[in-house]
Short mmCIF file of C-alpha atoms in Angstrom, two decimals:
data_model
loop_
_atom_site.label_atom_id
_atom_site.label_comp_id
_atom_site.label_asym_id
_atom_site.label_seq_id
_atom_site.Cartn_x
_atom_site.Cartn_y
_atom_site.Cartn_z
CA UNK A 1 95.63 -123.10 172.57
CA UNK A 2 98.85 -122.59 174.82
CA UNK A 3 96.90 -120.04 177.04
CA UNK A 4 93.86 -122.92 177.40
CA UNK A 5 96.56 -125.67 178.56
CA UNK A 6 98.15 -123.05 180.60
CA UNK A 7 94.95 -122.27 182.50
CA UNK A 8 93.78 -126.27 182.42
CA UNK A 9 96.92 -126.77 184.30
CA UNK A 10 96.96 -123.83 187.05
CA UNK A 11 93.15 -125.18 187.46
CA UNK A 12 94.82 -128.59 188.34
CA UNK A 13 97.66 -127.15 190.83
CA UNK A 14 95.63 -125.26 192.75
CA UNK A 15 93.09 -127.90 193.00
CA UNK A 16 95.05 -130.26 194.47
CA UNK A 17 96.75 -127.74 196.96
CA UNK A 18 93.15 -126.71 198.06
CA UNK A 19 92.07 -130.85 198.14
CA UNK A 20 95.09 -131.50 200.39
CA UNK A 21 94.15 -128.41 202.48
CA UNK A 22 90.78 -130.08 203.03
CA UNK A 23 91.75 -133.47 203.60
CA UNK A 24 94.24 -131.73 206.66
CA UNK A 25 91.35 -129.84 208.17
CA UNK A 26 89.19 -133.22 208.62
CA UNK A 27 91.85 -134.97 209.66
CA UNK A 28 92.75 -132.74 212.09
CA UNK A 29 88.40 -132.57 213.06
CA UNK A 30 87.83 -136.26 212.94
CA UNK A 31 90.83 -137.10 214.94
CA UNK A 32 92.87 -138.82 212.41
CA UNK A 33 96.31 -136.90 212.66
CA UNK A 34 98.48 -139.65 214.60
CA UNK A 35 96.43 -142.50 212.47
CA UNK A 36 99.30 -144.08 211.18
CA UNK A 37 101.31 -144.42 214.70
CA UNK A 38 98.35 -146.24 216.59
CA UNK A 39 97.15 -148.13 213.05
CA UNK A 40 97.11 -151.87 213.93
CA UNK A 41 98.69 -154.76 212.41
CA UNK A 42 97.17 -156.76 209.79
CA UNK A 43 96.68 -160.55 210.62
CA UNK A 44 98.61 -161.77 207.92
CA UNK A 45 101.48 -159.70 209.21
CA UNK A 46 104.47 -162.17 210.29
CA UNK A 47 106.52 -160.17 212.28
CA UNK A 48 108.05 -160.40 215.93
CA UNK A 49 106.47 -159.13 219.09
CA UNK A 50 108.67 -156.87 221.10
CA UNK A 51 108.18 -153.70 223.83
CA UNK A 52 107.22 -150.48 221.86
CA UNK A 53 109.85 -148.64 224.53
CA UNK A 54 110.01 -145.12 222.80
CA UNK A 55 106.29 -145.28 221.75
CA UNK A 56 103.11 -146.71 223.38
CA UNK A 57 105.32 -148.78 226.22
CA UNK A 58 103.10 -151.94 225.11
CA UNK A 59 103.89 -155.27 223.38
CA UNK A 60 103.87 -154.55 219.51
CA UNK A 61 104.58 -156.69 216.50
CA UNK A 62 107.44 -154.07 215.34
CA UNK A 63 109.60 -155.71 213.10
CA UNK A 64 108.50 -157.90 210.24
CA UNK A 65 110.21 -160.79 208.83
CA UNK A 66 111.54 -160.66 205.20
CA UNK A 67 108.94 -162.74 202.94
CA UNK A 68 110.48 -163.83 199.74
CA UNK A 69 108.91 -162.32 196.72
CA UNK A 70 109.82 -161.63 193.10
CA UNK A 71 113.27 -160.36 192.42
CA UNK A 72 113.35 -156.51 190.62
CA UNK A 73 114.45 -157.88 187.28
CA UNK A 74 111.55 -160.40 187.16
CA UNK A 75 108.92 -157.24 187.84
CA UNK A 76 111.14 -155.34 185.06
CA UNK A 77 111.22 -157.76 182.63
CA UNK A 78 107.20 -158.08 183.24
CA UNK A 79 107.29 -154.13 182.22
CA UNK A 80 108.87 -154.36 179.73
CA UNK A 81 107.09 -157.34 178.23
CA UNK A 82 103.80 -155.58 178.71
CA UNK A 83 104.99 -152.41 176.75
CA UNK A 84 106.31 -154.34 173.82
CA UNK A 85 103.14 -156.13 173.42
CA UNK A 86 100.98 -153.54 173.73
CA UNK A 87 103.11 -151.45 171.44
CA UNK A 88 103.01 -154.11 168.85
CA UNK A 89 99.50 -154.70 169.73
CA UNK A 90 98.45 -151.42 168.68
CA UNK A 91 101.08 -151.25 165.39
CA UNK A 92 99.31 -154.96 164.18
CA UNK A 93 95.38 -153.31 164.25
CA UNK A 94 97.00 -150.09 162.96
CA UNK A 95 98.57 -152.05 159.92
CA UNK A 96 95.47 -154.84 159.73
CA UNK A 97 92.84 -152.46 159.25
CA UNK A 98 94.41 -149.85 157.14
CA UNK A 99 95.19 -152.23 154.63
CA UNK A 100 91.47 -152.68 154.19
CA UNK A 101 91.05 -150.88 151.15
CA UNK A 102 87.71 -151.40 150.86
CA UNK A 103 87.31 -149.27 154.52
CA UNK A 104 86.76 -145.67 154.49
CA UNK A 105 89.70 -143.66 155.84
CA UNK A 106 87.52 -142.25 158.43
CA UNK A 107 86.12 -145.62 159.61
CA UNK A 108 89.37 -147.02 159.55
CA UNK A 109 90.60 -145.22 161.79
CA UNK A 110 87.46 -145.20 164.33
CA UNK A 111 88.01 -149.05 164.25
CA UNK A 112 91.57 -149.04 164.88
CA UNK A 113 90.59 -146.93 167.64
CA UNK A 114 87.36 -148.81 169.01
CA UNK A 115 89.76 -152.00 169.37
CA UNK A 116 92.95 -150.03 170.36
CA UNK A 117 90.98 -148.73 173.87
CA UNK A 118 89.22 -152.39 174.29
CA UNK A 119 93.07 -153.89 174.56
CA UNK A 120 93.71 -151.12 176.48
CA UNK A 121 91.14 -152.18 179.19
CA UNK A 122 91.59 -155.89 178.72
CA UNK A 123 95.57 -155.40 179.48
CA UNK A 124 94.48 -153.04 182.31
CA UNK A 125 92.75 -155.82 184.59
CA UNK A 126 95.64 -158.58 183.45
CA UNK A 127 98.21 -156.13 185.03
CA UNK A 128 96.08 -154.62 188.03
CA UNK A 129 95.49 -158.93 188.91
CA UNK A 130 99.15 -159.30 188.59
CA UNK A 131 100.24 -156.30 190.77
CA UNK A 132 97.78 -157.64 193.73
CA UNK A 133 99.40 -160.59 193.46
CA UNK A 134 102.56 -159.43 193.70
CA UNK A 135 101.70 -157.04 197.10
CA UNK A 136 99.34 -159.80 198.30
CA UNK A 137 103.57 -161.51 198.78
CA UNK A 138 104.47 -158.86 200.58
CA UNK A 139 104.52 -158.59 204.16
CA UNK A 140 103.32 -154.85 205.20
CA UNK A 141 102.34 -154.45 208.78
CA UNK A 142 99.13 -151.93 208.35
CA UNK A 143 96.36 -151.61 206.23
CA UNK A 144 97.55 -147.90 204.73
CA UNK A 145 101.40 -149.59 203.91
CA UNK A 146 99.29 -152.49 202.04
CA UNK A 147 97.05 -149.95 200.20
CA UNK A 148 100.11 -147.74 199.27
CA UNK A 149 102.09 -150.15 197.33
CA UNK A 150 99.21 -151.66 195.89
CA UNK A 151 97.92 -147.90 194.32
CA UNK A 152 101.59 -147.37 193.64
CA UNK A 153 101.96 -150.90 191.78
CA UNK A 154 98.67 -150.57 190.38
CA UNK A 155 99.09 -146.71 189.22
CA UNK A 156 102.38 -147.78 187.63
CA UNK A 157 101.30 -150.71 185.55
CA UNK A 158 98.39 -149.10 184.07
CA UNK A 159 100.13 -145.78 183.50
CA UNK A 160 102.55 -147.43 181.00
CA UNK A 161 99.87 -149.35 179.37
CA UNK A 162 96.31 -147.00 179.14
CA UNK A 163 98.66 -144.02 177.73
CA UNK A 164 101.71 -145.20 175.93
CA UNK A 165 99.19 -145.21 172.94
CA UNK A 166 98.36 -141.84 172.95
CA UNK A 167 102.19 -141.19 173.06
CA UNK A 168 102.81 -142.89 169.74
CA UNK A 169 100.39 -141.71 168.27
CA UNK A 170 101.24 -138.43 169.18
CA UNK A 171 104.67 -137.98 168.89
CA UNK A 172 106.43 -141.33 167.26
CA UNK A 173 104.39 -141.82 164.72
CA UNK A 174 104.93 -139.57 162.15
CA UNK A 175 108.35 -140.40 162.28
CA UNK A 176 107.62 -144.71 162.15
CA UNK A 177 105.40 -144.35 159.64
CA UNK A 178 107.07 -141.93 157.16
CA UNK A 179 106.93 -143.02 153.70
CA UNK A 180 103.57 -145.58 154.42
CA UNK A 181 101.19 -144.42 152.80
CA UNK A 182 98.25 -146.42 154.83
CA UNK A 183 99.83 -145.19 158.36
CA UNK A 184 101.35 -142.05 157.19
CA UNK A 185 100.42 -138.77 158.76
CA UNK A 186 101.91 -134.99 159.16
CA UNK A 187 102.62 -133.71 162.91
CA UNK A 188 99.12 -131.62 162.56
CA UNK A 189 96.76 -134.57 161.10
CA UNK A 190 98.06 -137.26 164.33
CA UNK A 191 96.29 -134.41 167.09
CA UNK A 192 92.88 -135.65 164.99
CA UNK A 193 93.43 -139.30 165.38
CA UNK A 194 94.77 -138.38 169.16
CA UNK A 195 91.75 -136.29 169.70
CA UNK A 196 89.12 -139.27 168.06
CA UNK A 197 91.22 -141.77 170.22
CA UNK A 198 90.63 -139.80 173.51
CA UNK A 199 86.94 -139.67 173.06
CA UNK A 200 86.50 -143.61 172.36
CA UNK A 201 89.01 -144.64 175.59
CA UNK A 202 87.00 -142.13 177.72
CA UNK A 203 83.59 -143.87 176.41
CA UNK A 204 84.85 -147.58 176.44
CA UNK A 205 86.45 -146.99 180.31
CA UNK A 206 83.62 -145.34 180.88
CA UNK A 207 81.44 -148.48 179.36
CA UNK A 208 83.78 -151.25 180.65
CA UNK A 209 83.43 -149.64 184.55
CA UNK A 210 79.90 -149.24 184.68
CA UNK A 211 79.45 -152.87 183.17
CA UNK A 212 79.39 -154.48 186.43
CA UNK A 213 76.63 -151.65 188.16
CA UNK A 214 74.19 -152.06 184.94
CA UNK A 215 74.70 -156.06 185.29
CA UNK A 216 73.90 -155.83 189.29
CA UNK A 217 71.25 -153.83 189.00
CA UNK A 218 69.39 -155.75 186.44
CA UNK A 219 70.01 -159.22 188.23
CA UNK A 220 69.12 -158.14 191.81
CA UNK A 221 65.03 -158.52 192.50
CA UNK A 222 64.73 -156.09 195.28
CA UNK A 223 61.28 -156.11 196.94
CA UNK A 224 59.71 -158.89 194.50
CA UNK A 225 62.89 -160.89 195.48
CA UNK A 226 61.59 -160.89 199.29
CA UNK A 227 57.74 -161.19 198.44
CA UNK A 228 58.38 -164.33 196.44
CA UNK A 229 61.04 -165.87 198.48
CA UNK A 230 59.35 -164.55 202.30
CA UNK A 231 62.62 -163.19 203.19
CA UNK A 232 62.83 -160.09 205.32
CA UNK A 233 65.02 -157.25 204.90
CA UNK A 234 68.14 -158.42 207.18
CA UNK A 235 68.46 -161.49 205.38
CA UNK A 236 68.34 -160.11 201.43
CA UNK A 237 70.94 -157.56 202.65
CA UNK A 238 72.89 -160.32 203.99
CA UNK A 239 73.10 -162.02 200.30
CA UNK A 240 73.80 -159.17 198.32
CA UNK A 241 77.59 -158.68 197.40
CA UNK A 242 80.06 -157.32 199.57
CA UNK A 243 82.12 -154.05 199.01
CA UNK A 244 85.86 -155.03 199.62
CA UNK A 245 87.32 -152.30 201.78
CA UNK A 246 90.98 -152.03 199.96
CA UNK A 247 89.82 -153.26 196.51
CA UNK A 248 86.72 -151.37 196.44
CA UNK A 249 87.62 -148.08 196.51
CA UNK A 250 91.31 -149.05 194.99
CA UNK A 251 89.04 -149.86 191.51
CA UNK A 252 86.79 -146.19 192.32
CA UNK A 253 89.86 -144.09 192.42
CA UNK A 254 91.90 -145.78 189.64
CA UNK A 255 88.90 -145.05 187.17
CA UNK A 256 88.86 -141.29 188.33
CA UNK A 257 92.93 -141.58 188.13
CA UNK A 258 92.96 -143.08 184.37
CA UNK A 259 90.27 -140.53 183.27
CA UNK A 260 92.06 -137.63 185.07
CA UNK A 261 94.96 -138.73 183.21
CA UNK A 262 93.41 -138.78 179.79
CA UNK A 263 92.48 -135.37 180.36
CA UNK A 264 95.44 -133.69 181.52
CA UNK A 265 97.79 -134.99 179.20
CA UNK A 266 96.34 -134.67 176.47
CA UNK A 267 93.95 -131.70 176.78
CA UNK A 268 95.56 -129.08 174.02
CA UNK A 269 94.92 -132.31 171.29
CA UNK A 270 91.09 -132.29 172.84
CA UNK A 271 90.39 -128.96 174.39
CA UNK A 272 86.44 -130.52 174.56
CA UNK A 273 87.80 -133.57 176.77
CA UNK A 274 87.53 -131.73 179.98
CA UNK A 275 83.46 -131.63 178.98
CA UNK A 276 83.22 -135.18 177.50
CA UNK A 277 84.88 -136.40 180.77
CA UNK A 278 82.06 -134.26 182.96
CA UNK A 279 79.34 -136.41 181.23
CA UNK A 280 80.92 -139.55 181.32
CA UNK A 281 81.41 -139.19 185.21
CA UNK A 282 77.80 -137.97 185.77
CA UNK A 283 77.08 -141.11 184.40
CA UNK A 284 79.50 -143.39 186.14
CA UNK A 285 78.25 -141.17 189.20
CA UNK A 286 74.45 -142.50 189.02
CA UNK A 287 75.32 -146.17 188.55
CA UNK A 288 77.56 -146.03 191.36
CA UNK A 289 75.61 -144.75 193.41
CA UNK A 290 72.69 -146.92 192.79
CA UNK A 291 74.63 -150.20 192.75
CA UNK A 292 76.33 -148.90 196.25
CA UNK A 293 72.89 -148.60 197.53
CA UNK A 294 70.68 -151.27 196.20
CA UNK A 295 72.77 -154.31 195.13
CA UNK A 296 75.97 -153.94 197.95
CA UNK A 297 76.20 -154.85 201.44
CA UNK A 298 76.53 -151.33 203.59
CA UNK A 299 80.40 -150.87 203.62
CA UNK A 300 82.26 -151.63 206.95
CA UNK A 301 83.37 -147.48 208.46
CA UNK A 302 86.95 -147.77 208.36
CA UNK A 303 89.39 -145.55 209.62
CA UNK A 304 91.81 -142.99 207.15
CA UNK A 305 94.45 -140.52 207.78
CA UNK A 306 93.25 -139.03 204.21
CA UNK A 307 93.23 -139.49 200.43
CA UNK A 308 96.31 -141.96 201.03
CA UNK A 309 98.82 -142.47 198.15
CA UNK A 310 96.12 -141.49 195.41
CA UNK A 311 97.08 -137.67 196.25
CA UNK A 312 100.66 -138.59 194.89
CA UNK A 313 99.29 -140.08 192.09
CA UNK A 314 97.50 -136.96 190.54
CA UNK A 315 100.25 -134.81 191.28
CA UNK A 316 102.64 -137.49 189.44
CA UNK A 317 100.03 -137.01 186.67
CA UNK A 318 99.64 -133.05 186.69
CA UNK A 319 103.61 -132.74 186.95
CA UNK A 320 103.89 -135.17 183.54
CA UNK A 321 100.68 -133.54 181.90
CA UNK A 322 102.55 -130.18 182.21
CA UNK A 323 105.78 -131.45 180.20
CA UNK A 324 103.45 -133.25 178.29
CA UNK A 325 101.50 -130.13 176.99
CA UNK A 326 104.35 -128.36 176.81
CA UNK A 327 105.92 -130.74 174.44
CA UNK A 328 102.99 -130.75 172.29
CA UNK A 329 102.40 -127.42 171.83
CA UNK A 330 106.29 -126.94 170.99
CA UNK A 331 106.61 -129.88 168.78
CA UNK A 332 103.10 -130.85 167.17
CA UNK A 333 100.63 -127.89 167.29
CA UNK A 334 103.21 -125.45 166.72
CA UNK A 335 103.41 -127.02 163.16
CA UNK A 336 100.04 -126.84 162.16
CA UNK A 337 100.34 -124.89 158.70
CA UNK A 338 98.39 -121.50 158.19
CA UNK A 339 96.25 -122.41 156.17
CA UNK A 340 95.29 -125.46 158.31
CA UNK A 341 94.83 -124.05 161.21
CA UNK A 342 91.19 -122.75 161.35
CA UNK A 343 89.77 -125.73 160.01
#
């Protein structure tokens, strides 16, 4: 097992060092290397016009004026709030359903984790709302500023609240639970319930993302839509939905980032997640791809310097999936009994 999360994580080091590589060499090809110095100003931007002396020599909107948003202990608080609930959250259907004595132990806990990964998601678009409506009240001059708080904000929110689960389960409760004999498990019997929680939050994300494709694609007619409505072509393209070019691909990568994250930090509990990921993506992949190309308006081409602030983000997760592992395999695995450990 340590020489599997050893490799899983060298895997994930070096592909991010050759992904960053790549993203350099097109930048460099399309043109895209001074991006961010000639990126224009968003129209919402309030900020003064003055001469651009040292740069371009033209008239630029420069500096921007202080909007009033939230103050830092109000966006704490909100943090902290979130954590408690969810930790109490998951503690309630923990201690609701294993008092069901009538429940098999097995089921129980299948249950507890069926409804555990559905509050997970339902907290997960309450906070992502809240954290574009807190960089919606910010004043960034560019489109890339804009995007990077929002991934940051986003990343940050959901981060606490898709894994802190996993955590307790993992680590705190053995220790919380001692001497209840409904919640009570050794160091060694938690990785199962870890492992059988892993599988049902990759399924449900996988599930609750692909929700809105499979509903699309069902509703939209296609070509009997324009044979019984004598439309042409232009005009049923014209109605279909339009992709938002920041909160489009913002809700793309944070599904890859969430999944990514399952899998990293937790892959010596679930060496088979890497695998059960792989399907779930081919998946996600196809619906995608079809409700991109049959039920969405083509996307406006927009203009990158790169991956943006979503490169950060899996190197935030790789760097914490490393202690993470490490801290497994020193305090949980490592005290799997003898005679436990083949089964």
């Amino acid at each position: 097992m340590p020489v599997y999360a050893v490799a899983i994580q060298i895997w994930a080091v070096l592909m991010l060092r050759l992904w960053k590589q790549q993203e350099s060499i097109l930048s460099l090809r399309w043109g895209m290397a001074t991006f961010k110095e000639t990126e224009d100003s968003r129209p919402s931007y309030k900020g003064e016009i003055v001469w651009d002396v040292i740069g371009s020599g033209q008239r630029k909107v420069l500096w921007g004026s202080k909007v009033a948003g939230p103050p830092k202990w109000a966006v704490m608080l909100a943090m902290f709030t979130m954590v408690f609930l969810l930790v109490g959250g998951v503690y309630a259907i923990r201690v609701i359903i294993s008092g069901i004595d009538s429940l098999n132990k097995t089921y129980a806990e299948l249950i507890i984790s069926v409804l555990t990964a559905f509050q997970i998601e339902l907290l997960n678009s309450i906070v992502k709302k809240f954290a574009i409506r807190l960089v919606n009240g910010e004043n960034h001059r560019t489109d890339s500023q804009y995007e990077a708080a929002l991934i940051m904000k986003v990343f940050l929110f959901q981060f606490m609240n898709s894994y802190f689960p996993v955590y307790y389960l993992a680590f705190f409760q053995p220790m919380v639970d001692q001497g209840n004999k409904d919640l009570e498990c050794s160091k060694y019997e938690c990785t199962d319930k870890v492992a059988l929680l892993l599988v049902v939050l990759l399924a449900v994300h996988c599930l609750i993302s692909s929700v809105p494709s499979i509903i699309s694609g069902s509703c939209s007619g296609g070509e009997d839509s324009m044979k019984k409505y004598d439309i042409d072509q232009a005009e049923e393209e014209a109605n279909m939905a339009v992709y938002d070019p920041s909160l489009g691909p913002l809700e793309d990568c944070e599904q890859i980032a969430l999944q990514f994250g399952y899998v990293m930090l937790f892959t010596t509990t679930a060496p088979w997640a890497p695998m059960a990921a792989l399907v779930f993506n081919l998946v996600e992949m196809r619906l995608d791809s079809k409700h991109l190309l049959f039920n969405c308006q083509r996307p406006v081409p927009t203009s990158a310097p790169g991956f943006g602030k979503w490169y950060d983000v899996f190197c935030i997760i790789v760097f914490i999936g490393i202690v993470t592992n490490i801290a497994l395999i020193v305090f949980v695995i490592d005290h799997i009994p003898v005679d436990k450990a083949g089964e």
